[in-house]
Structure formats: C-alpha cells, structure tokens
Amino acid sequence: VQLVESGGGSVQAGGSLRLSCTASGRTFSSYGMGWFRQAPGKEREFVAAISVSGGSTDYGDSVKGRFTISRDNAKNTVFLQMNSLKPEDTAVYYCGRNKNVYSNYGRLDSRQYDYWGQGTQVTVSS
C-alpha cells in the first residue's frame, strides 16, 4: 500500500488549503483513514479521522469547526479541507491508514495506523 499526499503549500492566515491523499491497491474502502500533523520539535498530533463509509468522523480539538475530512472510495482518495488557517497549523501533514479493518478502533492514536504517506508541508504566515 502506498499513500501519496498532495495539496500542501504556503498560505496567509485566514486562508484555505485542500489536502489529498491517494492510496494504491484495492482495499482502500475497507479501512478507516486519518490525518495527523507534526510541527518541528513537537510530537505527531491527531487532526482528523474518517470511517470506512465516511459516515463517521473525528477531529482534534484545535481544528474542530475549521477542518473537514472526507473520502471518495471510488478514487481511493481521502481529503482534508482546511479553512480559517492559523499560523499554529503550520506543520507537515501526514495521512495514514487505520490498521484495524472495518473498524474505527483507536483512530485518534497514531500507533493504530500501519501505512503513512510521505507528508506534505503546510505553512501559514501571519
């Protein structure tokens, strides 16, 4: 399984970006997906997660109301729409696959993810 992120970049505070993560293989629709981020000198932080069908989502407290996770199983792609961006959102963003098939178990915990993308840099300037 390979996960490839895109859509990162530099934006001013208050702006928006949409990240995409496309997975290889035929099993994408069997697994929950998540987004995490890591800023320099900080631990990886949970951002958002989505269930297999897309009907259930979770968000980190710092992004609730501003970020939206979605998925298109026909295109093997998960998205992260980021609005009202703040300088503190600056980080490398990673998408991951929850290792628990057809389950949301542990989806806030990065240790429950078995495959990761290479990361995409998001920089928000004030």
Steps between C-alpha positions, in 0.01 A plus 500: 500500500630842410349827613585818311404840639467821305359847539729651759652844462532844648201715584424805709303477820130470430557321174410150389670192364372159394722200554456174311632154574472230236556136581617220276339157505147367515433504873464873563126474569559244777695730731448814695738782419649782700700819479772591747746786509841564647659834563874540561594387848153367574340158507269380225152636568163357403308723258207305359376149426225352289325164497488254212172636366576861584200518729701545818773756563712626786702818534770630726386778729726756335345452155133439578275729301779594260611174338288239321607149411330309219569207272420373152530124500457480124820705465687349796543849637453673834484877527562760767338836437668760721334836546577800722859390523714629784880525537482223760369265227846509343631143487567202279169324445487122464219271398487153642302178472340357814631144529170373646295390199138620498554662840540841657696355790775726622465744216628790711820307574779505242612157624186352345610602151712266291566694182595865461553742220819697456347816643417837351613833645242759599630844594270773626639850535356773715 
